[in-house]
PDB file of C-alpha atoms in Angstrom:
ATOM      1  CA  MET A 296     -26.573  23.604 -45.846  1.00 60.00           C
ATOM      2  CA  ARG A 297     -22.859  23.382 -46.264  1.00 70.00           C
ATOM      3  CA  ALA A 298     -21.204  19.986 -45.988  1.00 74.00           C
ATOM      4  CA  LEU A 299     -18.167  19.577 -43.789  1.00 74.00           C
ATOM      5  CA  SER A 300     -15.139  18.385 -45.611  1.00 73.00           C
ATOM      6  CA  TYR A 301     -12.020  16.800 -44.251  1.00 75.00           C
ATOM      7  CA  VAL A 302      -8.787  16.656 -46.176  1.00 76.00           C
ATOM      8  CA  ILE A 303      -6.997  13.351 -45.692  1.00 81.00           C
ATOM      9  CA  PRO A 304      -3.353  14.009 -44.772  1.00 76.00           C
ATOM     10  CA  GLU A 305      -0.952  12.640 -47.319  1.00 83.00           C
ATOM     11  CA  THR A 306       2.454  12.917 -45.698  1.00 90.00           C
ATOM     12  CA  LEU A 307       3.756  11.414 -42.500  1.00 91.00           C
ATOM     13  CA  GLY A 308       4.296  14.873 -40.990  1.00 91.00           C
ATOM     14  CA  GLU A 309       0.685  15.878 -41.606  1.00 89.00           C
ATOM     15  CA  ARG A 310      -0.507  12.615 -40.048  1.00 90.00           C
ATOM     16  CA  ALA A 311       1.701  13.182 -36.999  1.00 92.00           C
ATOM     17  CA  VAL A 312       0.378  16.717 -36.545  1.00 92.00           C
ATOM     18  CA  ASP A 313      -3.214  15.471 -36.836  1.00 91.00           C
ATOM     19  CA  ALA A 314      -2.519  12.692 -34.318  1.00 93.00           C
ATOM     20  CA  LEU A 315      -0.933  15.076 -31.801  1.00 95.00           C
ATOM     21  CA  THR A 316      -3.786  17.539 -32.253  1.00 95.00           C
ATOM     22  CA  MET A 317      -6.329  14.805 -31.545  1.00 95.00           C
ATOM     23  CA  LEU A 318      -4.310  13.659 -28.524  1.00 97.00           C
ATOM     24  CA  VAL A 319      -4.189  17.145 -27.026  1.00 97.00           C
ATOM     25  CA  LYS A 320      -7.896  17.752 -27.681  1.00 97.00           C
ATOM     26  CA  GLY A 321      -8.814  14.450 -26.042  1.00 97.00           C
ATOM     27  CA  MET A 322      -6.658  15.093 -22.990  1.00 98.00           C
ATOM     28  CA  LEU A 323      -8.054  18.611 -22.589  1.00 98.00           C
ATOM     29  CA  MET A 324     -11.592  17.263 -22.807  1.00 98.00           C
ATOM     30  CA  ILE A 325     -10.930  14.626 -20.145  1.00 98.00           C
ATOM     31  CA  PHE A 326      -9.321  17.094 -17.732  1.00 97.00           C
ATOM     32  CA  LEU A 327     -12.080  19.620 -18.335  1.00 98.00           C
ATOM     33  CA  VAL A 328     -14.728  17.038 -17.440  1.00 98.00           C
ATOM     34  CA  LEU A 329     -12.744  15.969 -14.366  1.00 98.00           C
ATOM     35  CA  ALA A 330     -12.421  19.584 -13.242  1.00 97.00           C
ATOM     36  CA  ILE A 331     -16.172  20.113 -13.660  1.00 98.00           C
ATOM     37  CA  LEU A 332     -16.883  16.970 -11.618  1.00 97.00           C
ATOM     38  CA  MET A 333     -14.480  18.145  -8.923  1.00 97.00           C
ATOM     39  CA  VAL A 334     -16.224  21.519  -8.670  1.00 96.00           C
ATOM     40  CA  ILE A 335     -19.632  19.835  -8.484  1.00 96.00           C
ATOM     41  CA  LEU A 336     -18.434  17.521  -5.709  1.00 94.00           C
ATOM     42  CA  MET A 337     -16.927  20.419  -3.766  1.00 92.00           C
ATOM     43  CA  ILE A 338     -20.195  22.346  -3.986  1.00 92.00           C
ATOM     44  CA  MET A 339     -22.175  19.301  -2.864  1.00 91.00           C
ATOM     45  CA  GLU A 340     -19.763  18.723   0.014  1.00 89.00           C
ATOM     46  CA  ARG A 341     -20.209  22.273   1.281  1.00 87.00           C
ATOM     47  CA  PHE A 342     -23.977  22.116   0.867  1.00 83.00           C
ATOM     48  CA  PHE A 343     -24.489  18.790   2.648  1.00 84.00           C
ATOM     49  CA  ALA A 344     -21.660  19.046   5.181  1.00 79.00           C
ATOM     50  CA  SER A 345     -22.832  22.417   6.493  1.00 66.00           C
ATOM     51  CA  SER A 346     -26.256  21.035   7.391  1.00 59.00           C
ATOM     52  CA  LYS A 347     -24.817  18.016   9.241  1.00 56.00           C
ATOM     53  CA  GLN A 348     -21.878  19.643  10.985  1.00 58.00           C
ATOM     54  CA  GLN A 349     -22.418  21.347  14.281  1.00 59.00           C
ATOM     55  CA  LYS A 350     -19.792  23.012  16.337  1.00 59.00           C
ATOM     56  CA  PRO A 351     -18.320  20.329  18.581  1.00 60.00           C
ATOM     57  CA  GLU A 352     -18.131  21.145  22.240  1.00 63.00           C
ATOM     58  CA  LYS A 353     -14.689  21.400  23.713  1.00 66.00           C
ATOM     59  CA  LYS A 354     -13.916  18.330  25.755  1.00 68.00           C
ATOM     60  CA  GLU A 355     -11.323  17.983  28.424  1.00 72.00           C
ATOM     61  CA  GLU A 356      -8.295  16.022  27.383  1.00 74.00           C
ATOM     62  CA  VAL A 357      -8.121  12.690  29.122  1.00 71.00           C
ATOM     63  CA  LYS A 358      -4.675  11.287  29.596  1.00 75.00           C
ATOM     64  CA  VAL A 359      -4.497   7.529  29.466  1.00 73.00           C
ATOM     65  CA  ALA A 360      -1.795   5.772  31.413  1.00 72.00           C
ATOM     66  CA  PRO A 361       0.302   3.386  29.340  1.00 74.00           C
ATOM     67  CA  ALA A 362      -0.456  -0.301  29.726  1.00 74.00           C
ATOM     68  CA  PRO A 363       1.830  -2.150  32.097  1.00 75.00           C
ATOM     69  CA  VAL A 364       4.610  -4.045  30.402  1.00 73.00           C
ATOM     70  CA  ALA A 365       4.496  -7.812  30.849  1.00 71.00           C
ATOM     71  CA  PRO A 366       7.540  -9.256  32.587  1.00 69.00           C
ATOM     72  CA  ALA A 367      10.074 -11.062  30.431  1.00 65.00           C
ATOM     73  CA  PRO A 368       9.615 -14.827  30.352  1.00 62.00           C
ATOM     74  CA  VAL A 369      11.850 -16.865  32.597  1.00 61.00           C
ATOM     75  CA  ALA A 370      14.619 -18.738  30.802  1.00 61.00           C
ATOM     76  CA  GLN A 371      13.711 -22.399  30.329  1.00 67.00           C
ATOM     77  CA  ASP A 372      15.686 -25.477  29.454  1.00 67.00           C
ATOM     78  CA  ASN A 373      15.104 -25.867  25.721  1.00 72.00           C
ATOM     79  CA  GLY A 374      17.309 -28.883  25.107  1.00 76.00           C
ATOM     80  CA  ALA A 375      14.701 -30.687  22.999  1.00 78.00           C
ATOM     81  CA  LEU A 376      14.036 -27.545  20.965  1.00 78.00           C
ATOM     82  CA  VAL A 377      17.751 -27.008  20.323  1.00 77.00           C
ATOM     83  CA  ALA A 378      18.125 -30.647  19.249  1.00 79.00           C
ATOM     84  CA  ALA A 379      15.188 -30.371  16.843  1.00 81.00           C
ATOM     85  CA  ILE A 380      16.497 -27.142  15.299  1.00 81.00           C
ATOM     86  CA  THR A 381      19.993 -28.615  14.976  1.00 80.00           C
ATOM     87  CA  ALA A 382      18.580 -31.707  13.243  1.00 80.00           C
ATOM     88  CA  ALA A 383      16.581 -29.528  10.854  1.00 82.00           C
ATOM     89  CA  ILE A 384      19.672 -27.489   9.975  1.00 81.00           C
ATOM     90  CA  ALA A 385      21.685 -30.677   9.404  1.00 79.00           C
ATOM     91  CA  ALA A 386      18.990 -32.125   7.145  1.00 80.00           C
ATOM     92  CA  THR A 387      18.787 -28.899   5.140  1.00 81.00           C
ATOM     93  CA  LEU A 388      22.540 -28.730   4.662  1.00 78.00           C
ATOM     94  CA  ALA A 389      22.624 -32.401   3.646  1.00 77.00           C
ATOM     95  CA  ALA A 390      19.861 -31.826   1.082  1.00 78.00           C
ATOM     96  CA  GLU A 391      21.735 -28.853  -0.369  1.00 77.00           C
ATOM     97  CA  GLN A 392      24.983 -30.822  -0.613  1.00 74.00           C
ATOM     98  CA  GLY A 393      23.258 -33.893  -2.022  1.00 72.00           C
ATOM     99  CA  GLY A 394      24.497 -36.410   0.500  1.00 68.00           C
ATOM    100  CA  ALA A 395      24.474 -37.507   4.093  1.00 65.00           C
ATOM    101  CA  PRO A 396      25.072 -34.856   6.747  1.00 59.00           C
ATOM    102  CA  GLU A 397      28.608 -34.568   8.017  1.00 64.00           C
ATOM    103  CA  VAL A 398      29.193 -35.294  11.660  1.00 59.00           C
ATOM    104  CA  GLY A 399      30.583 -32.185  13.310  1.00 61.00           C
ATOM    105  CA  GLY A 400      30.147 -30.064  10.182  1.00 64.00           C
ATOM    106  CA  PHE A 401      28.665 -27.182  12.155  1.00 65.00           C
ATOM    107  CA  ARG A 402      27.967 -26.152  15.722  1.00 67.00           C
ATOM    108  CA  VAL A 403      24.987 -24.181  17.074  1.00 66.00           C
ATOM    109  CA  VAL A 404      26.357 -21.464  19.326  1.00 71.00           C
ATOM    110  CA  SER A 405      23.258 -19.601  20.482  1.00 73.00           C
ATOM    111  CA  PHE A 406      19.612 -18.909  19.806  1.00 69.00           C
ATOM    112  CA  LYS A 407      18.057 -15.480  20.175  1.00 72.00           C
ATOM    113  CA  ARG A 408      14.344 -14.764  20.083  1.00 68.00           C
ATOM    114  CA  VAL A 409      13.523 -12.218  17.379  1.00 66.00           C
ATOM    115  CA  GLY A 410      10.072 -11.090  18.494  1.00 66.00           C
ATOM    116  CA  ASN A 411       7.942 -11.225  21.603  1.00 67.00           C
ATOM    117  CA  ARG A 412       5.632 -13.911  20.231  1.00 65.00           C
ATOM    118  CA  SER A 413       6.376 -17.426  19.181  1.00 64.00           C
ATOM    119  CA  ALA A 414       6.064 -18.103  15.462  1.00 61.00           C
ATOM    120  CA  TRP A 415       4.270 -21.353  16.243  1.00 68.00           C
ATOM    121  CA  ASN A 416       1.401 -19.615  18.018  1.00 65.00           C
ATOM    122  CA  SER A 417       0.870 -16.714  15.624  1.00 58.00           C
ATOM    123  CA  LYS A 418      -2.391 -16.653  13.693  1.00 55.00           C
TER     124      LYS A 418
END
């Protein structure tokens, strides 16, 4: 029986070639195994899916009417809410500036609801 011999590369170039060769062989092996697995799964899918699948009967298309849109909420007096939001803004600005809030430093002009639901009630 003949013994296998391996010559240890001596130069950096020979080592690089051996490393790249091993890299390519490893990648080819991995992709070959993946391709074989893919073919096996495709064969199994055709074998098992054909026994379970039956031709579906054609059904009539049912058109569903869109849901009615809820009416927009009636405008309410939100004086307390505006005061609370204004106080929160003043406290935040005072904390950022490191002192007491200035009187008349800003003015709230308007509030606009961003979404249909209140952020306080969302879960």
